[in-house]
CSV table of C-alpha atoms in Angstrom, one decimal:
chain,number,residue,atom,x,y,z
A,1,UNK,CA,32.9,86.2,10.4
A,2,UNK,CA,30.5,83.7,9.0
A,3,UNK,CA,29.2,84.0,5.6
A,4,UNK,CA,26.0,82.3,4.6
A,5,UNK,CA,24.5,82.3,1.2
A,6,UNK,CA,20.8,82.7,1.8
A,7,UNK,CA,19.9,83.0,-1.8
A,8,UNK,CA,18.3,80.0,-3.3
A,9,UNK,CA,20.4,77.9,-5.6
A,10,UNK,CA,19.7,78.3,-9.2
A,11,UNK,CA,17.6,75.4,-10.6
A,12,UNK,CA,19.4,73.1,-12.9
A,13,UNK,CA,17.4,71.8,-15.8
A,14,UNK,CA,18.1,69.0,-18.2
A,15,UNK,CA,16.6,69.0,-21.6
A,16,UNK,CA,16.0,65.6,-23.2
A,17,UNK,CA,14.1,65.0,-26.4
A,18,UNK,CA,12.5,68.4,-26.2
A,19,UNK,CA,11.5,68.0,-22.5
A,20,UNK,CA,12.9,70.0,-19.7
A,21,UNK,CA,13.3,68.2,-16.4
A,22,UNK,CA,14.4,69.5,-13.1
A,23,UNK,CA,17.9,68.2,-12.4
A,24,UNK,CA,17.2,66.9,-8.9
A,25,UNK,CA,14.2,64.9,-10.2
A,26,UNK,CA,16.1,63.6,-13.1
A,27,UNK,CA,19.0,62.4,-10.8
A,28,UNK,CA,16.5,60.7,-8.4
A,29,UNK,CA,14.8,59.0,-11.4
A,30,UNK,CA,18.1,57.8,-12.7
A,31,UNK,CA,19.2,56.5,-9.3
A,32,UNK,CA,15.8,54.7,-8.9
A,33,UNK,CA,16.1,53.3,-12.4
A,34,UNK,CA,19.7,52.1,-11.6
A,35,UNK,CA,18.5,50.5,-8.4
A,36,UNK,CA,15.7,48.6,-10.2
A,37,UNK,CA,18.1,47.4,-12.8
A,38,UNK,CA,20.6,46.3,-10.2
A,39,UNK,CA,17.9,44.4,-8.2
A,40,UNK,CA,16.7,42.8,-11.5
A,41,UNK,CA,20.2,41.8,-12.5
A,42,UNK,CA,20.8,40.4,-9.0
A,43,UNK,CA,17.6,38.3,-9.2
A,44,UNK,CA,18.5,37.1,-12.7
A,45,UNK,CA,22.0,36.1,-11.4
A,46,UNK,CA,20.6,34.2,-8.4
A,47,UNK,CA,18.1,32.4,-10.6
A,48,UNK,CA,20.8,31.5,-13.1
A,49,UNK,CA,23.0,30.1,-10.4
A,50,UNK,CA,20.0,28.1,-9.0
A,51,UNK,CA,19.2,26.7,-12.4
A,52,UNK,CA,22.8,25.7,-13.0
A,53,UNK,CA,22.9,23.9,-9.6
A,54,UNK,CA,19.7,22.1,-10.5
A,55,UNK,CA,21.0,21.1,-13.9
A,56,UNK,CA,24.2,19.8,-12.3
A,57,UNK,CA,22.2,17.8,-9.7
A,58,UNK,CA,20.1,16.3,-12.5
A,59,UNK,CA,23.2,15.4,-14.5
A,60,UNK,CA,24.7,13.8,-11.3
A,61,UNK,CA,21.5,11.9,-10.7
A,62,UNK,CA,21.4,10.6,-14.3
A,63,UNK,CA,25.0,9.5,-14.2
A,64,UNK,CA,24.4,7.7,-10.8
A,65,UNK,CA,21.3,6.1,-12.3
A,66,UNK,CA,23.3,4.9,-15.3
A,67,UNK,CA,26.1,3.7,-13.1
A,68,UNK,CA,23.7,1.6,-11.0
A,69,UNK,CA,21.9,0.2,-14.0
A,70,UNK,CA,23.2,-3.4,-13.7
A,71,UNK,CA,22.4,-3.4,-10.0
A,72,UNK,CA,18.9,-2.1,-10.6
A,73,UNK,CA,18.3,-4.8,-13.3
A,74,UNK,CA,19.6,-7.5,-10.8
A,75,UNK,CA,17.3,-6.2,-8.0
A,76,UNK,CA,14.3,-6.3,-10.4
A,77,UNK,CA,15.2,-9.9,-11.3
A,78,UNK,CA,15.5,-10.7,-7.6
A,79,UNK,CA,12.1,-9.1,-6.9
A,80,UNK,CA,10.5,-11.2,-9.6
A,81,UNK,CA,12.2,-14.3,-8.1
A,82,UNK,CA,10.9,-13.4,-4.6
A,83,UNK,CA,7.3,-12.9,-6.0
A,84,UNK,CA,7.5,-16.3,-7.8
A,85,UNK,CA,8.7,-18.0,-4.6
A,86,UNK,CA,6.0,-16.3,-2.5
A,87,UNK,CA,3.4,-17.6,-5.0
A,88,UNK,CA,4.9,-21.1,-4.7
A,89,UNK,CA,4.7,-20.8,-0.9
A,90,UNK,CA,1.1,-19.8,-1.1
A,91,UNK,CA,0.2,-22.7,-3.4
A,92,UNK,CA,2.2,-25.1,-1.1
A,93,UNK,CA,0.2,-23.8,1.9
A,94,UNK,CA,-3.1,-24.4,0.0
A,95,UNK,CA,-2.2,-28.0,-0.8
A,96,UNK,CA,-0.2,-28.6,2.3
A,97,UNK,CA,-3.0,-30.4,4.0
A,98,UNK,CA,-3.2,-32.9,1.2
A,99,UNK,CA,-1.6,-36.3,1.2
A,100,UNK,CA,-0.8,-38.2,4.4
A,101,UNK,CA,-2.2,-35.5,6.7
A,102,UNK,CA,-5.6,-35.4,4.9
A,103,UNK,CA,-5.7,-39.2,4.8
A,104,UNK,CA,-5.2,-39.4,8.5
A,105,UNK,CA,-7.9,-36.9,9.2
A,106,UNK,CA,-10.3,-38.7,6.9
A,107,UNK,CA,-9.6,-41.9,8.7
A,108,UNK,CA,-10.2,-40.3,12.0
A,109,UNK,CA,-13.5,-38.9,10.8
A,110,UNK,CA,-14.5,-42.3,9.5
A,111,UNK,CA,-13.6,-44.0,12.8
A,112,UNK,CA,-15.6,-41.4,14.7
A,113,UNK,CA,-18.9,-42.1,12.8
A,114,UNK,CA,-21.1,-44.4,15.0
A,115,UNK,CA,-22.8,-47.5,13.7
A,116,UNK,CA,-26.3,-46.2,13.0
A,117,UNK,CA,-24.9,-43.1,11.0
A,118,UNK,CA,-23.9,-43.2,7.4
A,119,UNK,CA,-22.0,-40.6,5.3
A,120,UNK,CA,-23.1,-39.8,1.7
A,121,UNK,CA,-20.3,-37.3,1.1
A,122,UNK,CA,-17.1,-36.0,2.6
A,123,UNK,CA,-15.4,-33.0,1.0
A,124,UNK,CA,-12.1,-31.6,2.0
A,125,UNK,CA,-11.2,-28.0,1.7
A,126,UNK,CA,-8.3,-25.9,3.1
A,127,UNK,CA,-10.6,-24.6,5.8
A,128,UNK,CA,-12.0,-28.0,6.9
A,129,UNK,CA,-14.4,-30.8,6.0
A,130,UNK,CA,-18.0,-30.7,4.8
A,131,UNK,CA,-20.0,-33.9,5.3
A,132,UNK,CA,-23.5,-35.0,4.6
A,133,UNK,CA,-25.3,-38.2,5.6
A,134,UNK,CA,-28.1,-39.7,7.5
A,135,UNK,CA,-29.1,-41.4,10.7
A,136,UNK,CA,-32.1,-43.0,12.3
A,137,UNK,CA,-32.6,-40.7,15.3
A,138,UNK,CA,-31.8,-37.2,16.5
A,139,UNK,CA,-30.1,-38.5,19.6
A,140,UNK,CA,-27.6,-40.4,17.5
A,141,UNK,CA,-27.0,-37.3,15.4
A,142,UNK,CA,-26.2,-35.1,18.4
A,143,UNK,CA,-23.7,-37.8,19.7
A,144,UNK,CA,-22.2,-38.0,16.2
A,145,UNK,CA,-21.6,-34.2,16.1
A,146,UNK,CA,-19.9,-34.4,19.5
A,147,UNK,CA,-17.8,-37.4,18.5
A,148,UNK,CA,-16.7,-35.7,15.2
A,149,UNK,CA,-15.7,-32.6,17.1
A,150,UNK,CA,-13.4,-34.7,19.2
A,151,UNK,CA,-12.0,-36.7,16.3
A,152,UNK,CA,-9.7,-33.9,15.0
A,153,UNK,CA,-7.7,-31.9,17.6
A,154,UNK,CA,-8.0,-28.2,17.3
A,155,UNK,CA,-11.2,-28.5,15.2
A,156,UNK,CA,-14.8,-28.3,16.0
A,157,UNK,CA,-17.8,-29.9,14.4
A,158,UNK,CA,-21.0,-28.0,13.8
A,159,UNK,CA,-24.4,-29.0,12.4
A,160,UNK,CA,-25.2,-27.1,9.3
A,161,UNK,CA,-28.6,-28.4,8.4
A,162,UNK,CA,-31.0,-31.2,9.4
A,163,UNK,CA,-34.0,-32.6,7.5
A,164,UNK,CA,-36.3,-35.1,9.1
A,165,UNK,CA,-39.3,-34.9,6.7
A,166,UNK,CA,-38.6,-38.5,5.6
A,167,UNK,CA,-37.6,-39.8,9.0
A,168,UNK,CA,-39.5,-43.0,8.5
A,169,UNK,CA,-38.2,-44.1,5.1
A,170,UNK,CA,-34.8,-42.6,4.6
A,171,UNK,CA,-34.0,-41.5,8.2
A,172,UNK,CA,-32.9,-38.1,9.3
A,173,UNK,CA,-30.7,-36.3,6.7
A,174,UNK,CA,-28.0,-33.9,8.0
A,175,UNK,CA,-25.1,-31.7,6.8
A,176,UNK,CA,-22.2,-30.9,9.1
A,177,UNK,CA,-18.9,-28.9,9.0
A,178,UNK,CA,-15.6,-29.6,10.7
A,179,UNK,CA,-13.5,-26.5,10.8
A,180,UNK,CA,-10.9,-24.9,13.1
A,181,UNK,CA,-12.1,-24.2,16.6
A,182,UNK,CA,-13.3,-20.6,16.9
A,183,UNK,CA,-11.6,-20.2,20.3
A,184,UNK,CA,-8.3,-21.4,18.9
A,185,UNK,CA,-8.4,-18.9,16.0
A,186,UNK,CA,-9.4,-16.0,18.2
A,187,UNK,CA,-6.1,-16.1,20.1
């Protein structure tokens, strides 16, 4: 024979601070509160471990930085030396065309100037030569520009300006430029 108790269980109540609470509800609230506390403690523990790992990594990085201090100072000194040498190389490149090379180029320009053409000024710059002068005719001037272009290999001469207002008295005045050939620099 099977016996079953069909009567409802009597309700348990818990009295706390003058409040009466149903026992089942109180147990569920306590279990929920315990779960919240457990999750919070777990989160705090994880965050503490993470913070400790980060602090350890920071200490290791600081000690490695301190250990490599002399090497870092040496590399900074080498970087300053490299910068100084690069500046010297740039200055040397800027004045590299001076001296014998520039003298030879000036002599070639002087030899390329025809008889009825005179130069008033000849200025040298790192990018080429600027010249100004005069001649008695436009034909002579066009031949002079062609001859100047052939005087220096890899360079081309171009007419910058021409003034023939005083063609009778002072002749035709001109300004020209000898610079690197545009087709050569485009490559």
